[in-house]
PDB file of C-alpha atoms in Angstrom:
ATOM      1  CA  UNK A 433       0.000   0.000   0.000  1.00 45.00           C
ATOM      2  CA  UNK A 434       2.721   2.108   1.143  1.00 45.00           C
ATOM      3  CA  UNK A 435       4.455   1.668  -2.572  1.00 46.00           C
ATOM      4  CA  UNK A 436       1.525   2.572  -4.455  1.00 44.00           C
ATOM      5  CA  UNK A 437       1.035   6.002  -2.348  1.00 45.00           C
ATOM      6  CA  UNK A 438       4.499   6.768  -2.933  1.00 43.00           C
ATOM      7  CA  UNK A 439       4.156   5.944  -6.615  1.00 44.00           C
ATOM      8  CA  UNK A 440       0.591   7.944  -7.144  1.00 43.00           C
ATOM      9  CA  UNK A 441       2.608  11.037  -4.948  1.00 44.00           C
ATOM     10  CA  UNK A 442       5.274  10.643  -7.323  1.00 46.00           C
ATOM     11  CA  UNK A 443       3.427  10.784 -10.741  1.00 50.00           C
ATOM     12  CA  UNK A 444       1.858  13.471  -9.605  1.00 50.00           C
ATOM     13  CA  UNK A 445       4.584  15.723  -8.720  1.00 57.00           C
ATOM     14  CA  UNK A 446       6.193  15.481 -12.412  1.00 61.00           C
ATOM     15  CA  UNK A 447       3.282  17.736 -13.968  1.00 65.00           C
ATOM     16  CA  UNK A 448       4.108  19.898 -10.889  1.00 75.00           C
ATOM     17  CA  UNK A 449       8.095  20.230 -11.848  1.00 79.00           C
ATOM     18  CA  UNK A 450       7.083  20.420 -15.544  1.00 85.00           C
ATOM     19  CA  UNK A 451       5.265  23.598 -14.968  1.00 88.00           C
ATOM     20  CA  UNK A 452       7.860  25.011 -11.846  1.00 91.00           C
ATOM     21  CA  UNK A 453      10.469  24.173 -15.351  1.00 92.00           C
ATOM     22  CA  UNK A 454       8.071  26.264 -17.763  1.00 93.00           C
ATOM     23  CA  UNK A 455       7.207  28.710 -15.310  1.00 91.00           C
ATOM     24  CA  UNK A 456      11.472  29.207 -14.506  1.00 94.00           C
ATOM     25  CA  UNK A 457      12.375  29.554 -18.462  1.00 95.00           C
ATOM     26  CA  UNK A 458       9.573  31.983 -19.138  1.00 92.00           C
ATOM     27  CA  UNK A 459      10.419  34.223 -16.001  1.00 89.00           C
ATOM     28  CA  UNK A 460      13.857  34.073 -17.247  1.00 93.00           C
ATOM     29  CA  UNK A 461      12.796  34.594 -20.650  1.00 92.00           C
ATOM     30  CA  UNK A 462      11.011  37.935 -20.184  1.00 86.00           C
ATOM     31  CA  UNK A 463      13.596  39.329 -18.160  1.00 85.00           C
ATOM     32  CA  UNK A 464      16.165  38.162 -20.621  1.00 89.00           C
ATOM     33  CA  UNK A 465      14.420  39.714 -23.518  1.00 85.00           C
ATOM     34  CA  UNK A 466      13.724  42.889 -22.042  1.00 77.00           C
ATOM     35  CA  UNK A 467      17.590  43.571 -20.828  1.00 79.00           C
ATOM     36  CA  UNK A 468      18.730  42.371 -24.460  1.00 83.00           C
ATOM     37  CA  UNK A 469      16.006  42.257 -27.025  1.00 79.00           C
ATOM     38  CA  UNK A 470      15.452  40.004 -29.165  1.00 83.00           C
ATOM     39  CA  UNK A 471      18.470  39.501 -31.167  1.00 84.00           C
ATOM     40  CA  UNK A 472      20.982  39.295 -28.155  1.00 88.00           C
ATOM     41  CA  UNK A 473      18.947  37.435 -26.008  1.00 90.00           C
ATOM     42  CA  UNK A 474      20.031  33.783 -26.436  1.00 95.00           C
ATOM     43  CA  UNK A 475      18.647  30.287 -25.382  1.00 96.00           C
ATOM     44  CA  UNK A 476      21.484  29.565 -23.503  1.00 96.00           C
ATOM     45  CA  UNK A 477      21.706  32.481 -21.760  1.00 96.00           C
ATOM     46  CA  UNK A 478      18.164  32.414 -20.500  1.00 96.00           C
ATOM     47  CA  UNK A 479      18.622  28.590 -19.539  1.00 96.00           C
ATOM     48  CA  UNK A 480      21.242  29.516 -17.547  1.00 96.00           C
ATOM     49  CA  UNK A 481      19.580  32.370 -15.469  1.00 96.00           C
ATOM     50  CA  UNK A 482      17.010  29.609 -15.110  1.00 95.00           C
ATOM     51  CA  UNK A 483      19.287  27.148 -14.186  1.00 95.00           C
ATOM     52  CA  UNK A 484      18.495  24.285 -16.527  1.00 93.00           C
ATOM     53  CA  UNK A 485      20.273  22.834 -19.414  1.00 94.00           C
ATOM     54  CA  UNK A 486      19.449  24.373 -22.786  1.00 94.00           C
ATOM     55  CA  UNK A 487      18.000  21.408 -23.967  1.00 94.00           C
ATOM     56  CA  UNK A 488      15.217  21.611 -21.987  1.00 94.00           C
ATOM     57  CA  UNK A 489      14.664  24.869 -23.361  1.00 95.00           C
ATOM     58  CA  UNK A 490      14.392  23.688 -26.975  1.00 94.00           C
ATOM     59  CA  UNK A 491      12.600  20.850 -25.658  1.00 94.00           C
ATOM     60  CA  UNK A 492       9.385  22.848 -24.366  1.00 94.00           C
ATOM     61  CA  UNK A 493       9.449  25.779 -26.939  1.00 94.00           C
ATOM     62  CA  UNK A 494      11.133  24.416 -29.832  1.00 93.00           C
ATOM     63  CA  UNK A 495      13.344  27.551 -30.548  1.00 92.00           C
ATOM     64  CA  UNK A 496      13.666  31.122 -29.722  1.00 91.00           C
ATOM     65  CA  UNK A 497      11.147  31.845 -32.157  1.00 86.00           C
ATOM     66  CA  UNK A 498       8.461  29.986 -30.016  1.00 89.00           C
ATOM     67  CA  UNK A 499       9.756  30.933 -26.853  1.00 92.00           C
ATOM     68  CA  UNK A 500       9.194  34.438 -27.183  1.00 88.00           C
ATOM     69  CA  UNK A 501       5.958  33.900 -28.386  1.00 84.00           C
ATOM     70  CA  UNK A 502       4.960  32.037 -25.346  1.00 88.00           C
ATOM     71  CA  UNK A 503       7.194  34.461 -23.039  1.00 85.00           C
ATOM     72  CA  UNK A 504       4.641  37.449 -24.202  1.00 80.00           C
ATOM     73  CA  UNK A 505       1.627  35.549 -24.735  1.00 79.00           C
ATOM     74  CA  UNK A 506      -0.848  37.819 -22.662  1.00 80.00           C
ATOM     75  CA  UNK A 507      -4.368  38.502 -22.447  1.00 83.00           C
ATOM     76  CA  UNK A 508      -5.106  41.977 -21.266  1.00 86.00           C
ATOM     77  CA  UNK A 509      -8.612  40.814 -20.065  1.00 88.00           C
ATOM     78  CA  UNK A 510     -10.247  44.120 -21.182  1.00 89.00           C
ATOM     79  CA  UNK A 511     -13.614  44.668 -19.141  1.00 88.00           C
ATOM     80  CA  UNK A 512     -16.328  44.967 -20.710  1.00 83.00           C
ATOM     81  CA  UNK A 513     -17.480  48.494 -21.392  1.00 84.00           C
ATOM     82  CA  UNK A 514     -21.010  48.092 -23.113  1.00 77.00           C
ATOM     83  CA  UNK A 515     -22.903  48.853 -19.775  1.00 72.00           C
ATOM     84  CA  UNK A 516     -21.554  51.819 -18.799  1.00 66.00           C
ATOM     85  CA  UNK A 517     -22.024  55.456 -19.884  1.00 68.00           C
ATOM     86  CA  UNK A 518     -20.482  54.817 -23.318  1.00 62.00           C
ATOM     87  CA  UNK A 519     -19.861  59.171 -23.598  1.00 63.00           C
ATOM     88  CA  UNK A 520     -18.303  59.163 -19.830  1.00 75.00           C
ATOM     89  CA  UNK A 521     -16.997  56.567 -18.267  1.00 89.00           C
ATOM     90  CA  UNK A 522     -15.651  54.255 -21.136  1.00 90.00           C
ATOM     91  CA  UNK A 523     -11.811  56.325 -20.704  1.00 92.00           C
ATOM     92  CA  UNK A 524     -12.124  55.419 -17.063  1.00 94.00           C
ATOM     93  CA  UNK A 525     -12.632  52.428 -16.911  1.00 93.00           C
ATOM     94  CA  UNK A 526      -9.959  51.664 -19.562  1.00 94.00           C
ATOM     95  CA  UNK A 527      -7.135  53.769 -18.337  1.00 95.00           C
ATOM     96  CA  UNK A 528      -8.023  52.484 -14.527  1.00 95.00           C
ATOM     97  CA  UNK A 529      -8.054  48.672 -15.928  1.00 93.00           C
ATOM     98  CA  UNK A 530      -4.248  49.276 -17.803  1.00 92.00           C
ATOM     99  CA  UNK A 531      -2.392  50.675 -14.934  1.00 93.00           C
ATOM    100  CA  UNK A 532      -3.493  47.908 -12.887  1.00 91.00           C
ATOM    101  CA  UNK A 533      -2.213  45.540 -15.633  1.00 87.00           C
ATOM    102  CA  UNK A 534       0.738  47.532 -16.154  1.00 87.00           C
ATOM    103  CA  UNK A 535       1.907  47.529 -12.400  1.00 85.00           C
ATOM    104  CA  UNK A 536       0.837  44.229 -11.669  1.00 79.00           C
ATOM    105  CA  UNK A 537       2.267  42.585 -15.190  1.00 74.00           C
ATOM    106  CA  UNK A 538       6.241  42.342 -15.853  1.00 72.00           C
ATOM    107  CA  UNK A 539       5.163  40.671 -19.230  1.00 73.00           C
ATOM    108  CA  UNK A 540       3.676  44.217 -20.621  1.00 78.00           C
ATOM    109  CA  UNK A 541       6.496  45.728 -19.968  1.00 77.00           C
ATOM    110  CA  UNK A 542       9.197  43.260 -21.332  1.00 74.00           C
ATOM    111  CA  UNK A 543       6.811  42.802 -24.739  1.00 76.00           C
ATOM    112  CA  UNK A 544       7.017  46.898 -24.534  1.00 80.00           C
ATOM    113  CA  UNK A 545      10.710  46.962 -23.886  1.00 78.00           C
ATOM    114  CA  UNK A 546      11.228  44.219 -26.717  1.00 78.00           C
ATOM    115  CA  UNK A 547       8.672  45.972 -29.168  1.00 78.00           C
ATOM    116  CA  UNK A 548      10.519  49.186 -29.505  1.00 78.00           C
ATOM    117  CA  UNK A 549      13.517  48.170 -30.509  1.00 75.00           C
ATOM    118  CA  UNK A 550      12.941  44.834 -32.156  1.00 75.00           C
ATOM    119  CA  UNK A 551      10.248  43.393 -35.410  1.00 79.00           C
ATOM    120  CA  UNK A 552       9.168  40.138 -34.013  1.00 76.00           C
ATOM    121  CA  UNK A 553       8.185  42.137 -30.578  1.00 76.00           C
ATOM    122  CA  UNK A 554       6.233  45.200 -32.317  1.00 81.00           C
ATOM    123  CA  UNK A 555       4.426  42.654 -34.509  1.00 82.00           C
ATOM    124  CA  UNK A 556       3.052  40.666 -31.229  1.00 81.00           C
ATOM    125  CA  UNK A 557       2.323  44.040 -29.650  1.00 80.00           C
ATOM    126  CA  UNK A 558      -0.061  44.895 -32.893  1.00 82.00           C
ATOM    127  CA  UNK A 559      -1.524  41.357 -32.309  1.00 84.00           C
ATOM    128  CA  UNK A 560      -2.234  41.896 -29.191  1.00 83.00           C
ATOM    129  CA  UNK A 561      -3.553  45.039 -29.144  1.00 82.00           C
ATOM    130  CA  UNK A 562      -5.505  44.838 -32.540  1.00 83.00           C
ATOM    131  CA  UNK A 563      -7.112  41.385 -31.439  1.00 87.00           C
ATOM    132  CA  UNK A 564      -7.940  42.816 -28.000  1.00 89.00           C
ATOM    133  CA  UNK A 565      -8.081  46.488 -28.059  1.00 91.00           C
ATOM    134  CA  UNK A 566     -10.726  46.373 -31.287  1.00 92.00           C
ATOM    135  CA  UNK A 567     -13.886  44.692 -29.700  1.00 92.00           C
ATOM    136  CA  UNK A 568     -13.816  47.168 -26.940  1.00 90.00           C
ATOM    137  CA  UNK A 569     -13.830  50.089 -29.248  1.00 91.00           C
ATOM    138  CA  UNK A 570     -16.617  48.041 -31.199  1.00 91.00           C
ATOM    139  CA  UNK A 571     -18.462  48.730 -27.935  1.00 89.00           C
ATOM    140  CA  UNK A 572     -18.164  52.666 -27.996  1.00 89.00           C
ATOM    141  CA  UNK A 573     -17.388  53.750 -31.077  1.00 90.00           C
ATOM    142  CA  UNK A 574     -20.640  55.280 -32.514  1.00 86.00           C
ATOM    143  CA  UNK A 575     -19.162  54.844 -36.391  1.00 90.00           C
ATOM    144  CA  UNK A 576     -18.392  50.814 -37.371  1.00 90.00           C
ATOM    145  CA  UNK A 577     -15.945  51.977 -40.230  1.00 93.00           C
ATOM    146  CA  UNK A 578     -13.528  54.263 -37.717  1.00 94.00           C
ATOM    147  CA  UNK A 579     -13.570  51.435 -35.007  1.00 94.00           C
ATOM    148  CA  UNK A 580      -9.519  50.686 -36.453  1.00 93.00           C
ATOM    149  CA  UNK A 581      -8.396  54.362 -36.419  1.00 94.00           C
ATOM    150  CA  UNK A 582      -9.905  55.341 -33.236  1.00 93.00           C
ATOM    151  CA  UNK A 583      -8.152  51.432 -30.974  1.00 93.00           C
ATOM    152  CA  UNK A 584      -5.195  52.634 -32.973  1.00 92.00           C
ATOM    153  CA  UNK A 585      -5.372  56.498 -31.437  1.00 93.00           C
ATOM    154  CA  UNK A 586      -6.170  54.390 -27.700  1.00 92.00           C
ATOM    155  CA  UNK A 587      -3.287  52.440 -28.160  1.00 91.00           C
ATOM    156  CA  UNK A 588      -0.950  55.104 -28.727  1.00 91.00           C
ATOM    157  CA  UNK A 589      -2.014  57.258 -25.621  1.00 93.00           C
ATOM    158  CA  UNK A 590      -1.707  53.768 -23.233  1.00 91.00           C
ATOM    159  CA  UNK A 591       1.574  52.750 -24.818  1.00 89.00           C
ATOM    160  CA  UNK A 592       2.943  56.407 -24.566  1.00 91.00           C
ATOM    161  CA  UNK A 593       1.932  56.677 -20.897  1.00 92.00           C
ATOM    162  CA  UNK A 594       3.196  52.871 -20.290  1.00 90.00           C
ATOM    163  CA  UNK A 595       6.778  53.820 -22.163  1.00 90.00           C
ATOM    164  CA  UNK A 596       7.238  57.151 -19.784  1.00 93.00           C
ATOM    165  CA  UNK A 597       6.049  55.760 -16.807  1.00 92.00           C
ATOM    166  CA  UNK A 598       7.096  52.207 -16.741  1.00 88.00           C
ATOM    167  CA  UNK A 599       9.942  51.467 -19.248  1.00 85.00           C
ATOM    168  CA  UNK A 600      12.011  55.161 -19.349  1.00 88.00           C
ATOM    169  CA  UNK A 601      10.657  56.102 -15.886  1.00 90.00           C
ATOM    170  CA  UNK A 602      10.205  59.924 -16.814  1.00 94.00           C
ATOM    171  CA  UNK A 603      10.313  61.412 -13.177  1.00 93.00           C
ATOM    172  CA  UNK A 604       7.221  63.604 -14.314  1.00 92.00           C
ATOM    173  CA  UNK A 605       5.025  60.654 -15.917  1.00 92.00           C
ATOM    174  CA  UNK A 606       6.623  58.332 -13.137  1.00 93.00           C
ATOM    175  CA  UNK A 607       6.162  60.699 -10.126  1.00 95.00           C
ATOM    176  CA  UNK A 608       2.221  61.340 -11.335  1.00 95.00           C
ATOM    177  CA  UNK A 609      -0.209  60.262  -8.569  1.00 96.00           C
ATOM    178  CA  UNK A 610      -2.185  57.460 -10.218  1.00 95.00           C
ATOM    179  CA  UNK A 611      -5.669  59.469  -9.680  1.00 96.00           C
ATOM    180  CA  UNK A 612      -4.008  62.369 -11.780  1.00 97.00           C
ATOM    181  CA  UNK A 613      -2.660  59.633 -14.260  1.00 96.00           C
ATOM    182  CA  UNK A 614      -6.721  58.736 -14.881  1.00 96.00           C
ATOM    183  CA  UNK A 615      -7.787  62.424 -14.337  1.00 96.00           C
ATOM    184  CA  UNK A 616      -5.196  63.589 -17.009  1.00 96.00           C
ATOM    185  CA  UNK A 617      -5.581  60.452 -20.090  1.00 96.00           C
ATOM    186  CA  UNK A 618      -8.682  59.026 -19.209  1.00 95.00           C
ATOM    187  CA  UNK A 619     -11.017  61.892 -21.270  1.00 95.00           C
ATOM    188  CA  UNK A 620      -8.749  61.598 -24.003  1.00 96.00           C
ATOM    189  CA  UNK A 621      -9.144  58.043 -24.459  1.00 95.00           C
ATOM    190  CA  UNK A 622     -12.818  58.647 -24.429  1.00 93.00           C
ATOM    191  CA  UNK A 623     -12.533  61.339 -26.921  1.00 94.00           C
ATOM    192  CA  UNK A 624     -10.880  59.059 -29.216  1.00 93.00           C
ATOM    193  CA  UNK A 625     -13.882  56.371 -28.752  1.00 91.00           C
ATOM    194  CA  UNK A 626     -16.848  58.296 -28.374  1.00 89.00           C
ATOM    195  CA  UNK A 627     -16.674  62.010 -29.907  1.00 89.00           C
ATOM    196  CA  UNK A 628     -17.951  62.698 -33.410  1.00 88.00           C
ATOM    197  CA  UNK A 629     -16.055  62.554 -36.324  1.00 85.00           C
ATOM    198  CA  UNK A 630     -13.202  65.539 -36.787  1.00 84.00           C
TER     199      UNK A 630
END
């Protein structure tokens, strides 16, 4: 009895140390591709700031290629903005919803970090943001056919606020008291999904 316990115990840490492996190279991954980039960063460097062999790195994500992917694979769980005041408190909601992601979320800012200086990491930003940041302005936006232009004009104000404040660490966007950070962007962003038409 004793031996099957031990061996039902042990099958069922190995899913356990698979994921504390995946969870070691992607931590490692991030932080490797957001001091380096892209190019520089290298699978063997980021197995050995996880401290496995590289092997194991090819062995769950194939190449760097795939591990990048999965290292910025995010879902920026948007909140749905269809029930409230579509001409008020859309922006709010919105600009409240990314600093919490942004503070609590190292992943933003490595993809950030990597997607400013590097192809493969601007075109999973524009994935991300286009797949995500569209149906919300779907929600608000009072024309169909500007829906694009207007997540587009969004994304630029919350990446612009996310570079200064999180990545260059502006002392004047940094130093900004988070109600003044929502005060300040949060009726642009509902300018850009609600207002009429320049």
């Amino acid at each position: 009895m004793n031996g099957s316990d031990s061996t039902s115990s042990a099958g069922s840490d190995t899913p356990r140390r698979s994921d504390a492996t995946r969870g070691a190279i992607l931590a490692a991954a991030r932080e490797r591709f957001a001091t380096d980039g892209y190019e520089r960063a290298t699978i063997r460097a980021i197995a050995r700031d996880a401290d496995i062999d590289p092997s194991m790195v090819m062995r769950y994500y194939g190449n760097k290629e795939g591990l990048f992917a999965a290292a910025v694979a995010i879902d920026l769980r948007l909140p749905d903005v269809s029930g409230a005041d579509r001409r008020r408190d859309a922006g709010r909601i919105l600009v409240e919803h990314f600093l919490d992601m942004w503070e609590d979320n190292e992943v933003l800012t490595a993809l950030l970090r990597v997607g400013v200086t590097n192809q493969a990491g601007a075109e999973r930003m524009q994935t991300i943001l286009r797949d995500q940041l569209l149906p919300v302005a779907r929600q608000v936006c009072p024309d169909p056919e500007q829906v694009p232009a207007r997540a587009a004009l969004m994304a630029s104000q919350l990446l612009g606020l996310a570079l200064t404040r999180y990545v260059l660490r502006m002392p004047p966007a940094a130093g900004l008291a988070r109600a003044e950070v929502v005060a300040w962007l949060a009726p642009t962003i509902q300018r850009y999904l609600s207002a009429p038409s320049p």
